[in-house]
CSV table of C-alpha atoms in Angstrom, one decimal:
chain,number,residue,atom,x,y,z
L,236,MET,CA,150.5,9.2,-41.0
L,237,ASP,CA,153.3,7.0,-42.8
L,238,ILE,CA,153.8,5.1,-38.8
L,239,GLN,CA,156.7,3.8,-39.7
L,240,GLY,CA,158.5,6.4,-40.9
L,241,PHE,CA,157.3,8.4,-37.8
L,242,LEU,CA,159.3,6.3,-36.1
L,243,SER,CA,162.5,5.8,-38.3
L,244,LYS,CA,162.8,10.2,-37.5
L,245,LEU,CA,162.8,9.6,-33.8
L,246,PRO,CA,166.3,8.7,-33.7
L,247,ASN,CA,167.2,11.4,-35.4
L,248,THR,CA,165.3,14.0,-33.7
L,249,PHE,CA,165.6,12.4,-30.2
L,250,ILE,CA,169.6,12.2,-30.2
L,251,PRO,CA,170.4,15.9,-30.7
L,252,LEU,CA,167.8,17.2,-28.4
L,253,PHE,CA,169.3,15.0,-25.7
L,254,VAL,CA,172.6,16.4,-26.3
L,255,ALA,CA,171.2,19.9,-26.0
L,256,ILE,CA,169.4,19.7,-23.0
L,257,ASP,CA,172.1,18.1,-21.1
L,258,PRO,CA,170.1,16.3,-18.2
L,259,PHE,CA,173.3,15.5,-16.8
L,260,TRP,CA,174.7,19.1,-16.8
L,261,LEU,CA,171.3,20.5,-15.9
L,262,LEU,CA,171.0,18.2,-12.7
L,263,PRO,CA,174.2,19.9,-10.7
L,264,LEU,CA,172.7,23.5,-11.3
L,265,PHE,CA,169.5,22.6,-10.9
L,266,MET,CA,170.6,20.7,-7.2
L,267,SER,CA,173.0,24.5,-6.4
L,268,LEU,CA,169.7,26.5,-7.0
L,269,THR,CA,167.3,24.3,-5.2
L,270,SER,CA,169.8,23.4,-2.1
L,271,GLY,CA,167.4,25.5,0.2
L,272,ALA,CA,163.9,24.2,-0.7
L,273,THR,CA,161.9,22.1,1.0
L,274,ARG,CA,160.8,18.6,-0.8
L,275,GLU,CA,157.3,20.2,-1.8
L,276,ARG,CA,158.9,23.2,-3.7
L,277,LYS,CA,161.5,21.4,-5.4
L,278,ARG,CA,158.3,19.9,-7.6
L,279,GLY,CA,157.0,22.4,-7.7
L,280,ILE,CA,159.8,24.0,-9.2
L,281,ILE,CA,160.2,21.0,-11.7
L,282,ARG,CA,157.1,21.5,-12.8
L,283,GLN,CA,157.1,24.7,-13.3
L,284,SER,CA,160.5,24.9,-15.1
L,285,LEU,CA,159.5,21.9,-17.5
L,286,VAL,CA,156.1,23.9,-18.5
L,287,THR,CA,157.9,26.8,-19.4
L,288,ALA,CA,160.4,25.2,-21.0
L,289,LEU,CA,158.3,22.5,-23.3
L,290,VAL,CA,155.5,25.8,-24.1
L,291,VAL,CA,158.2,27.7,-25.1
L,292,SER,CA,160.0,24.9,-27.3
L,293,PHE,CA,156.7,24.2,-28.6
L,294,ALA,CA,156.2,28.3,-29.3
L,295,PHE,CA,159.3,28.2,-30.8
L,296,ALA,CA,159.0,25.9,-33.0
L,297,ALA,CA,155.8,27.3,-34.7
L,298,LEU,CA,156.8,31.4,-34.6
L,299,GLY,CA,160.6,31.3,-34.5
L,300,GLU,CA,161.9,31.8,-37.9
L,301,LEU,CA,158.8,34.2,-38.4
L,302,ILE,CA,159.8,36.0,-35.5
L,303,PHE,CA,163.7,36.3,-36.7
L,304,GLY,CA,162.6,37.3,-40.0
L,305,VAL,CA,160.6,40.7,-38.4
L,306,LEU,CA,163.2,41.3,-35.7
L,307,GLY,CA,166.0,40.8,-38.5
L,308,ILE,CA,167.3,38.6,-36.2
L,309,THR,CA,169.8,36.1,-37.2
L,310,VAL,CA,171.0,32.4,-35.2
L,311,ASN,CA,174.4,34.4,-34.6
L,312,ASP,CA,172.6,37.1,-33.0
L,313,PHE,CA,170.9,34.3,-30.5
L,314,LYS,CA,173.8,32.3,-30.4
L,315,ILE,CA,175.4,35.5,-28.4
L,316,ALA,CA,172.5,37.1,-26.2
L,317,GLY,CA,172.1,33.7,-24.8
L,318,GLY,CA,175.2,33.5,-24.3
L,319,LEU,CA,176.2,36.7,-22.5
L,320,LEU,CA,173.2,35.8,-20.8
L,321,LEU,CA,174.2,32.9,-19.5
L,322,LEU,CA,177.7,34.3,-18.5
L,323,VAL,CA,176.0,36.8,-16.5
L,324,LEU,CA,173.9,34.7,-14.5
L,325,ALA,CA,177.4,32.2,-14.0
L,326,ILE,CA,179.0,35.0,-12.7
L,327,LEU,CA,176.6,35.8,-10.5
L,328,ASP,CA,176.0,32.0,-9.1
L,329,LEU,CA,180.3,32.3,-8.6
L,330,THR,CA,180.3,36.0,-6.7
L,331,SER,CA,177.3,36.6,-5.4
L,332,THR,CA,175.5,35.3,-2.2
L,333,GLU,CA,172.3,37.5,-2.4
L,334,TYR,CA,171.5,36.4,-5.5
L,335,LYS,CA,171.6,33.1,-5.1
L,336,GLU,CA,169.8,33.7,-1.5
L,337,LYS,CA,167.0,36.2,-4.0
L,338,LEU,CA,166.5,33.1,-6.5
L,339,ALA,CA,165.9,31.0,-3.9
L,340,SER,CA,163.2,32.5,-2.5
L,341,SER,CA,161.9,33.9,-6.1
L,342,GLN,CA,158.3,32.1,-7.0
L,343,VAL,CA,159.2,32.2,-11.0
L,344,MET,CA,162.5,30.2,-10.7
L,345,GLY,CA,161.0,27.4,-12.4
L,346,VAL,CA,160.3,29.8,-15.4
L,347,VAL,CA,163.7,32.4,-15.6
L,348,PRO,CA,166.9,30.8,-15.4
L,349,ILE,CA,165.7,27.1,-14.8
L,350,GLY,CA,163.0,26.6,-17.5
L,351,VAL,CA,164.6,29.2,-19.2
L,352,PRO,CA,167.5,30.2,-20.5
L,353,LEU,CA,169.0,26.9,-18.7
L,354,ILE,CA,166.4,23.8,-20.6
L,355,ALA,CA,164.5,26.1,-23.6
L,356,GLY,CA,168.5,27.7,-23.9
L,357,PRO,CA,169.8,28.8,-27.3
L,358,ALA,CA,171.2,25.2,-27.9
L,359,VAL,CA,167.4,24.5,-28.3
L,360,LEU,CA,166.0,26.1,-29.7
L,361,THR,CA,168.2,26.5,-32.5
L,362,SER,CA,168.1,22.7,-32.4
L,363,ILE,CA,165.0,22.3,-33.2
L,364,LEU,CA,164.9,25.1,-35.7
L,365,VAL,CA,167.1,22.6,-38.0
L,366,LEU,CA,165.4,19.4,-36.4
L,367,VAL,CA,161.9,20.4,-38.0
L,368,ASP,CA,163.0,22.0,-41.0
L,369,HIS,CA,165.1,17.9,-42.2
L,370,TYR,CA,162.1,15.9,-39.9
L,371,GLY,CA,159.1,17.9,-39.7
L,372,MET,CA,157.1,18.9,-37.1
L,373,ALA,CA,155.8,15.6,-35.8
L,374,ALA,CA,158.7,14.0,-35.4
L,375,THR,CA,160.6,17.0,-33.2
L,376,MET,CA,158.2,17.5,-30.8
L,377,THR,CA,157.5,13.9,-30.0
L,378,ALA,CA,161.6,13.5,-28.8
L,379,LEU,CA,161.3,16.9,-27.1
L,380,THR,CA,158.4,15.8,-25.6
L,381,LEU,CA,159.9,12.0,-24.6
L,382,ASN,CA,163.2,14.3,-23.8
L,383,PHE,CA,161.8,16.3,-21.5
L,384,LEU,CA,159.9,12.4,-19.7
L,385,VAL,CA,163.6,12.0,-19.3
L,386,LEU,CA,164.8,15.4,-17.5
L,387,TRP,CA,161.6,14.9,-15.8
L,388,ALA,CA,162.8,12.0,-13.8
L,389,SER,CA,166.4,13.0,-13.2
L,390,LEU,CA,165.3,16.1,-12.0
L,391,SER,CA,163.1,14.5,-9.8
L,392,PHE,CA,165.5,12.1,-8.6
L,393,ALA,CA,167.7,14.7,-7.6
L,394,ALA,CA,166.8,14.7,-3.6
L,395,ARG,CA,168.6,11.5,-3.1
L,396,ILE,CA,171.6,12.7,-5.0
L,397,VAL,CA,172.1,15.5,-2.7
L,398,GLU,CA,171.5,13.7,0.5
L,399,PHE,CA,174.6,10.8,-1.3
L,400,LEU,CA,176.8,13.8,-1.9
L,401,GLY,CA,176.4,16.0,1.3
L,402,THR,CA,176.3,19.7,2.1
L,403,GLY,CA,179.9,20.3,1.0
L,404,GLY,CA,180.3,17.9,-2.3
L,405,VAL,CA,176.8,20.0,-3.6
L,406,ALA,CA,178.3,23.0,-3.3
L,407,ALA,CA,182.1,21.9,-4.4
L,408,LEU,CA,179.7,20.5,-8.0
L,409,SER,CA,178.0,24.6,-7.5
L,410,LYS,CA,181.2,26.2,-8.0
L,411,ILE,CA,182.6,23.4,-10.7
L,412,MET,CA,179.3,23.8,-12.3
L,413,ALA,CA,178.8,27.5,-12.4
L,414,ILE,CA,182.6,27.8,-14.2
L,415,LEU,CA,181.5,25.1,-16.5
L,416,LEU,CA,178.1,27.3,-17.7
L,417,ALA,CA,180.2,30.5,-18.0
L,418,SER,CA,182.9,28.0,-20.4
L,419,ILE,CA,179.4,27.2,-22.1
L,420,ALA,CA,178.3,30.7,-22.4
L,421,VAL,CA,181.5,31.5,-23.4
L,422,MET,CA,181.5,29.2,-26.4
L,423,MET,CA,178.5,30.2,-27.9
L,424,ILE,CA,179.2,33.9,-27.4
L,425,ARG,CA,182.4,32.3,-30.3
L,426,LEU,CA,180.2,30.4,-32.5
L,427,GLY,CA,177.9,33.3,-32.4
L,428,VAL,CA,181.7,36.0,-33.5
L,429,ALA,CA,182.7,33.0,-36.3
L,430,GLY,CA,179.2,32.6,-37.6
L,431,TYR,CA,179.2,36.4,-38.5
L,432,ILE,CA,183.3,35.9,-39.4
L,433,ALA,CA,182.4,33.6,-42.0
L,434,LYS,CA,179.6,35.7,-43.7
L,435,LEU,CA,181.7,38.6,-44.4
L,436,THR,CA,184.6,36.4,-45.6
């Protein structure tokens, strides 16, 4: 392996994935979803979510184009479906206390929705496909692993941030993040629809 060439590709793969994962956007959502959990429970959720997201991302990098081809799915289909899913989550977060209570007690919260689709969502998975095509599997997967290490450190520090903000601050931030999540969901749907329109013109 050309080590110098490999290292030169890392910034080009790390930065797009960092933007796609966006730990600064994910952190308040994680604090909101795990606000009633113990410290040990939060550690378990972090491990569960990162392992899930890593496995899904690696599998998608290896099999994504094949799966899309077999099922006849396009990237635009994926954006619209992912956007709709995030929109439903945002609406439930804003309107349903019962939903959040059930989610907080769920044993698979780290798998869904934190691991997928909040971490390994449409933005990350589509970015992986593009980066693997341009820079190769090794550089892309190394950059992804480094991004997950950064995300692990951010989520592990979340408890101190909650203590600093207080319950009221976290609750207010939670609602703001839910509205932003809904906006991001609408953006994904809009980009998917725009992709279809572009193909027709």
